[in-house]
Tab-separated table of C-alpha atoms in Angstrom:
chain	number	residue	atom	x	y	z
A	273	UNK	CA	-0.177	14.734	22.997
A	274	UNK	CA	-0.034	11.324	24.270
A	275	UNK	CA	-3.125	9.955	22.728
A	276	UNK	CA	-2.984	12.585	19.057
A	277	UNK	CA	-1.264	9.428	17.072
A	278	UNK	CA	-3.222	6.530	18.832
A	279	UNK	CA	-6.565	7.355	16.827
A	280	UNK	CA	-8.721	6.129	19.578
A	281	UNK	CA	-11.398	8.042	21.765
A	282	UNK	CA	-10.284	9.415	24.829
A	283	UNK	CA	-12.215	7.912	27.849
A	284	UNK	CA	-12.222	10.014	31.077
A	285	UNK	CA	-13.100	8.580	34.417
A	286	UNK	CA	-13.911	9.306	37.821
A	287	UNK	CA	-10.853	8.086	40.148
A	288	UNK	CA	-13.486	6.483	42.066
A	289	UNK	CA	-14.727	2.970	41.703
A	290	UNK	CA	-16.807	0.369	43.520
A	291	UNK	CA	-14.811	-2.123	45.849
A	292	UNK	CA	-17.315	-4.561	43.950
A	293	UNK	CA	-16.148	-3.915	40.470
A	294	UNK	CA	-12.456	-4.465	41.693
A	295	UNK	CA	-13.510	-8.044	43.641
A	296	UNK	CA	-15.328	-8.791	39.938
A	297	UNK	CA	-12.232	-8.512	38.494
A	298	UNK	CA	-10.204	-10.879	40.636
A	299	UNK	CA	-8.100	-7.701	41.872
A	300	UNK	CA	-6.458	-8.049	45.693
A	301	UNK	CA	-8.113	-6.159	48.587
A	302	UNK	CA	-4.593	-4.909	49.324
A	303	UNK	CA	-3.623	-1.836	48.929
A	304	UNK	CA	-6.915	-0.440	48.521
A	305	UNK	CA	-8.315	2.471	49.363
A	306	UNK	CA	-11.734	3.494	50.772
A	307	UNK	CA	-13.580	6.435	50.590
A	308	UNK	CA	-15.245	6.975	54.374
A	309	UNK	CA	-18.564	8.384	52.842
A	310	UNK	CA	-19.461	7.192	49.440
A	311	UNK	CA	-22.073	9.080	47.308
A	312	UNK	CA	-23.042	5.296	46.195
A	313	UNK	CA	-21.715	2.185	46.399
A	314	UNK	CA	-20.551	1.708	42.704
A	315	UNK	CA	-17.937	4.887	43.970
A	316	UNK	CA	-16.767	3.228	46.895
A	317	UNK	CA	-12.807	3.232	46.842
A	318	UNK	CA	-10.012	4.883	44.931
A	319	UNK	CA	-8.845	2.724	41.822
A	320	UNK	CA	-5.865	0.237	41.479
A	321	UNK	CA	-6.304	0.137	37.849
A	322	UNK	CA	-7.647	1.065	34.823
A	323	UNK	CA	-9.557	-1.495	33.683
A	324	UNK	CA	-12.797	-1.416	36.146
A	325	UNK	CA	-13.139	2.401	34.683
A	326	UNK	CA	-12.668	1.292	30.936
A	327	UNK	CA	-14.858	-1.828	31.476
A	328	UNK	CA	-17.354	0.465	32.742
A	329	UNK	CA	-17.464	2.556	29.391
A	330	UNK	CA	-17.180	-0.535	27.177
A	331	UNK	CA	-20.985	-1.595	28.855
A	332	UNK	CA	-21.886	2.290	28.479
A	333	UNK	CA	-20.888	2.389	24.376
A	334	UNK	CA	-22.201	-1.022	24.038
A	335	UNK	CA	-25.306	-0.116	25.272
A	336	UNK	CA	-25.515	2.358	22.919
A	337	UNK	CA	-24.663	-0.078	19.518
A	338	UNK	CA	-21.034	0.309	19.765
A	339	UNK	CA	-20.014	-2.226	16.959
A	340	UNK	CA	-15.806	-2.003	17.444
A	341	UNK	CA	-14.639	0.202	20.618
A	342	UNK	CA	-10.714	2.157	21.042
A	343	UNK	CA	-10.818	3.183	24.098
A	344	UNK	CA	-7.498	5.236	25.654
A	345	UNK	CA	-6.853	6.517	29.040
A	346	UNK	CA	-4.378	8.483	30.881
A	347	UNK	CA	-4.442	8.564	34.643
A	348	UNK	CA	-3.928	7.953	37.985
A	349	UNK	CA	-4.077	4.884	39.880
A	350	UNK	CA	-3.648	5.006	43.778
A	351	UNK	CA	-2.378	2.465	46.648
A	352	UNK	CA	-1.557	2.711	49.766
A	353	UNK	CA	1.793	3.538	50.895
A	354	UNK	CA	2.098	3.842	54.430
A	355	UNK	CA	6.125	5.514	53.924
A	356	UNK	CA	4.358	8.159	51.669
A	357	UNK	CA	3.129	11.315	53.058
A	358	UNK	CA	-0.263	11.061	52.346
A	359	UNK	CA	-0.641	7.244	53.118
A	360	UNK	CA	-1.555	7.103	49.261
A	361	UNK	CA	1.168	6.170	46.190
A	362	UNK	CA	-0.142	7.561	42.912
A	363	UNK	CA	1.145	6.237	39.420
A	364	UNK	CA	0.415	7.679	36.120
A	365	UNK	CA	-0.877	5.077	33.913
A	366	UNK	CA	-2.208	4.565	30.273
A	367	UNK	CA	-4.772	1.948	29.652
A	368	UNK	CA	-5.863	0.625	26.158
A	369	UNK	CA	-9.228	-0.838	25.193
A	370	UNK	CA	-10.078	-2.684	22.040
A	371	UNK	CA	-13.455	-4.160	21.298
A	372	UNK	CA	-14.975	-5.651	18.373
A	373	UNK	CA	-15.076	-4.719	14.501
A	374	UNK	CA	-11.834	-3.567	13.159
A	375	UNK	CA	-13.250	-1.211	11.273
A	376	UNK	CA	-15.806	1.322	11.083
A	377	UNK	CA	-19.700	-0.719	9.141
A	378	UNK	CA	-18.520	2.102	6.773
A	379	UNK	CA	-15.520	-0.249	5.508
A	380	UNK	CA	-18.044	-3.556	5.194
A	381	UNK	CA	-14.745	-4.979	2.772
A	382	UNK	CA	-12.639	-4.798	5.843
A	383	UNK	CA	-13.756	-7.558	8.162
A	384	UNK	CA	-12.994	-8.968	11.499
A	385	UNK	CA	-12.838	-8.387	14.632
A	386	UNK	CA	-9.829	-6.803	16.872
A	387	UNK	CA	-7.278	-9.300	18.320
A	388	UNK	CA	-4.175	-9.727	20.154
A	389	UNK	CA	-2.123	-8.225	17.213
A	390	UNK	CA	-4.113	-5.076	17.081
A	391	UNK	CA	-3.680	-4.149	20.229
A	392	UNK	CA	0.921	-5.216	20.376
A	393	UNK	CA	0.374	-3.028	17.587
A	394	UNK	CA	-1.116	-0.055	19.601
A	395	UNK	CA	1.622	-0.490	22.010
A	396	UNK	CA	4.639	-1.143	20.294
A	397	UNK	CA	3.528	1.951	18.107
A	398	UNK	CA	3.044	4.120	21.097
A	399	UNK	CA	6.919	2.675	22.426
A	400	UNK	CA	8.278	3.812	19.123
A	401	UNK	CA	6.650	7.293	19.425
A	402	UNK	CA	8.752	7.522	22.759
A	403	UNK	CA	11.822	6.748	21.024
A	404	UNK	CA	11.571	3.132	23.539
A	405	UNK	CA	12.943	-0.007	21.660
A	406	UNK	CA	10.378	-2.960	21.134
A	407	UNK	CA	9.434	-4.427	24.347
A	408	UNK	CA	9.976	-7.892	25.482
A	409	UNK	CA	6.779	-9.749	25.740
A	410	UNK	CA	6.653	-12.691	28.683
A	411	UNK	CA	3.924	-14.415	28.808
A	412	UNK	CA	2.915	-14.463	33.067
A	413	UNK	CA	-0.029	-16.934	34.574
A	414	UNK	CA	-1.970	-15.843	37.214
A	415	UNK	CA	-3.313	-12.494	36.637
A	416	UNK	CA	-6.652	-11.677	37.919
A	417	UNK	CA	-8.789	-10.343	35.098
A	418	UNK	CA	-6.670	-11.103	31.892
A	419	UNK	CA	-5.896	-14.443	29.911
A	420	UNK	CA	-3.731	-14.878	28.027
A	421	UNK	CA	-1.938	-11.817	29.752
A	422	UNK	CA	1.769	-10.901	28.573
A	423	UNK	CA	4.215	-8.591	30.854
A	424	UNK	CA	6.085	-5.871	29.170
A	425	UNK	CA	9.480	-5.598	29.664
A	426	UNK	CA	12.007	-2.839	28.530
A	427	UNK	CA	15.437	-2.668	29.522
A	428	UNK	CA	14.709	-4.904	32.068
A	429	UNK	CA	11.590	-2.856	34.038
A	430	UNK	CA	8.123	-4.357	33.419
A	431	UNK	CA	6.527	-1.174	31.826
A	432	UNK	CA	2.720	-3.100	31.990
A	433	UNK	CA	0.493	-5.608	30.922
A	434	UNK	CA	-1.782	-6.816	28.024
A	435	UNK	CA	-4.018	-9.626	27.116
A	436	UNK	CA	-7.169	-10.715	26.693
A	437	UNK	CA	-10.253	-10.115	29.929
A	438	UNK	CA	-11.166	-13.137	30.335
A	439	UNK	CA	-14.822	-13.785	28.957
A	440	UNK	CA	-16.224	-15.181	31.775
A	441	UNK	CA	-15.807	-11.333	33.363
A	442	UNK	CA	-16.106	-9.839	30.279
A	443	UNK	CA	-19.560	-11.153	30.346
A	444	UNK	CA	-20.347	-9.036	32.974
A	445	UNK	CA	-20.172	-5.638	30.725
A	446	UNK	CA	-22.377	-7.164	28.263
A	447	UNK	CA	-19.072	-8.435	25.959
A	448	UNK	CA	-20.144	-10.782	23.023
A	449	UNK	CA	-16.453	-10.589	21.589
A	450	UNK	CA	-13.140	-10.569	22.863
A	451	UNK	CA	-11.710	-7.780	24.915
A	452	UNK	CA	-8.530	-6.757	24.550
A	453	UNK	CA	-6.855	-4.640	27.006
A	454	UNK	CA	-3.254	-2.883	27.927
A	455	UNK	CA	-2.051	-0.998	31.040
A	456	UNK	CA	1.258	0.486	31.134
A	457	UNK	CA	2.946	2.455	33.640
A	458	UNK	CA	3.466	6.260	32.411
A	459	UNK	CA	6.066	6.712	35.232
A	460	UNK	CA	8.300	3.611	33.913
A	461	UNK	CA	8.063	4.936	30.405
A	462	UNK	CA	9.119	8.562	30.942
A	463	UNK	CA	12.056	7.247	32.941
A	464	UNK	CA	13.631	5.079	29.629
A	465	UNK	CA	12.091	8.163	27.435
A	466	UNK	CA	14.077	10.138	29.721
A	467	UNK	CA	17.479	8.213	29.404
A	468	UNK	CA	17.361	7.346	25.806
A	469	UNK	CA	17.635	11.560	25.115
């Protein structure tokens, strides 16, 4: 099981999202997809990440005196393809979460909170459980929710991303600390998992 050595709870979300939590996040319109009768606005559209959907459960566990936050999830994101045969691509994805205190108040010796190097270490561990080589890290400008954000590369595919959200977004979910956060593309990984048997 993908998520058994990762030690981290397992989020599950709704495919949908709101078109508004996307725009907060600096993601582009394109390639979106709309649902033509929402339930409510905040389900308005079919995600293009992970990270509205895990930002959404940070605010949730936050709200309930969440002190340090591992969040994993594995699924779907869609776009749309018009050369598919549903109009829709889907990719399998697996997004990280890290929030806060490093360790449970039950370890008050162990301080601090979760940065950068916790979460390389979360993937690069989860790269070595699929037999995949360390990755190399690039740092890229420009992305629309993370900063610093680094691309993952492996034999020459980018695999994901991972950085920090930036705070001013962060903000949003009620984030005092950092957020740390990592998407990588399941699809990529199984095909070097794949040729590395």
């Amino acid at each position: 099981h993908w998520g058994a050595g990762l030690r981290h709870n397992e989020a599950g979300n709704d495919s949908l999202v709101g078109h508004k939590d996307m725009d907060h996040l600096g993601m582009p319109r394109e390639g979106r997809i709309s649902i033509m009768n929402p339930l409510s606005a905040e389900q308005d559209a079919l995600r293009t990440a992970l990270a509205p959907g895990l930002m959404y459960d940070l605010r949730n566990n936050l709200a309930q005196g969440a002190q340090g936050l591992r969040l994993f999830e594995l699924a779907n994101i869609f776009e749309a393809d018009a050369a598919s045969e549903t109009t829709a691509r889907e990719t399998g994805m697996l997004g990280v979460l890290l929030y806060g205190a490093r360790y449970d108040t039950a370890w008050p010796q162990a301080e601090g909170d979760m940065d950068y190097a916790d979460l390389k270490g979360v993937v690069e561990n989860l790269l070595h459980y699929l037999h995949l080589g360390a990755p190399d890290c690039r740092s890229v400008e420009g992305h629309p929710f993370l900063l610093p954000c680094v691309e993952l590369v492996l034999e020459g595919r980018t695999a994901g991303v991972m950085g920090r959200v930036k705070p001013a977004l962060a903000e949003h979910y009620h984030a005092r600390k950092d957020v740390w956060l990592a998407e990588l593309n399941l699809e990529v990984l199984r095909e070097l998992h794949d040729a590395v048997q």
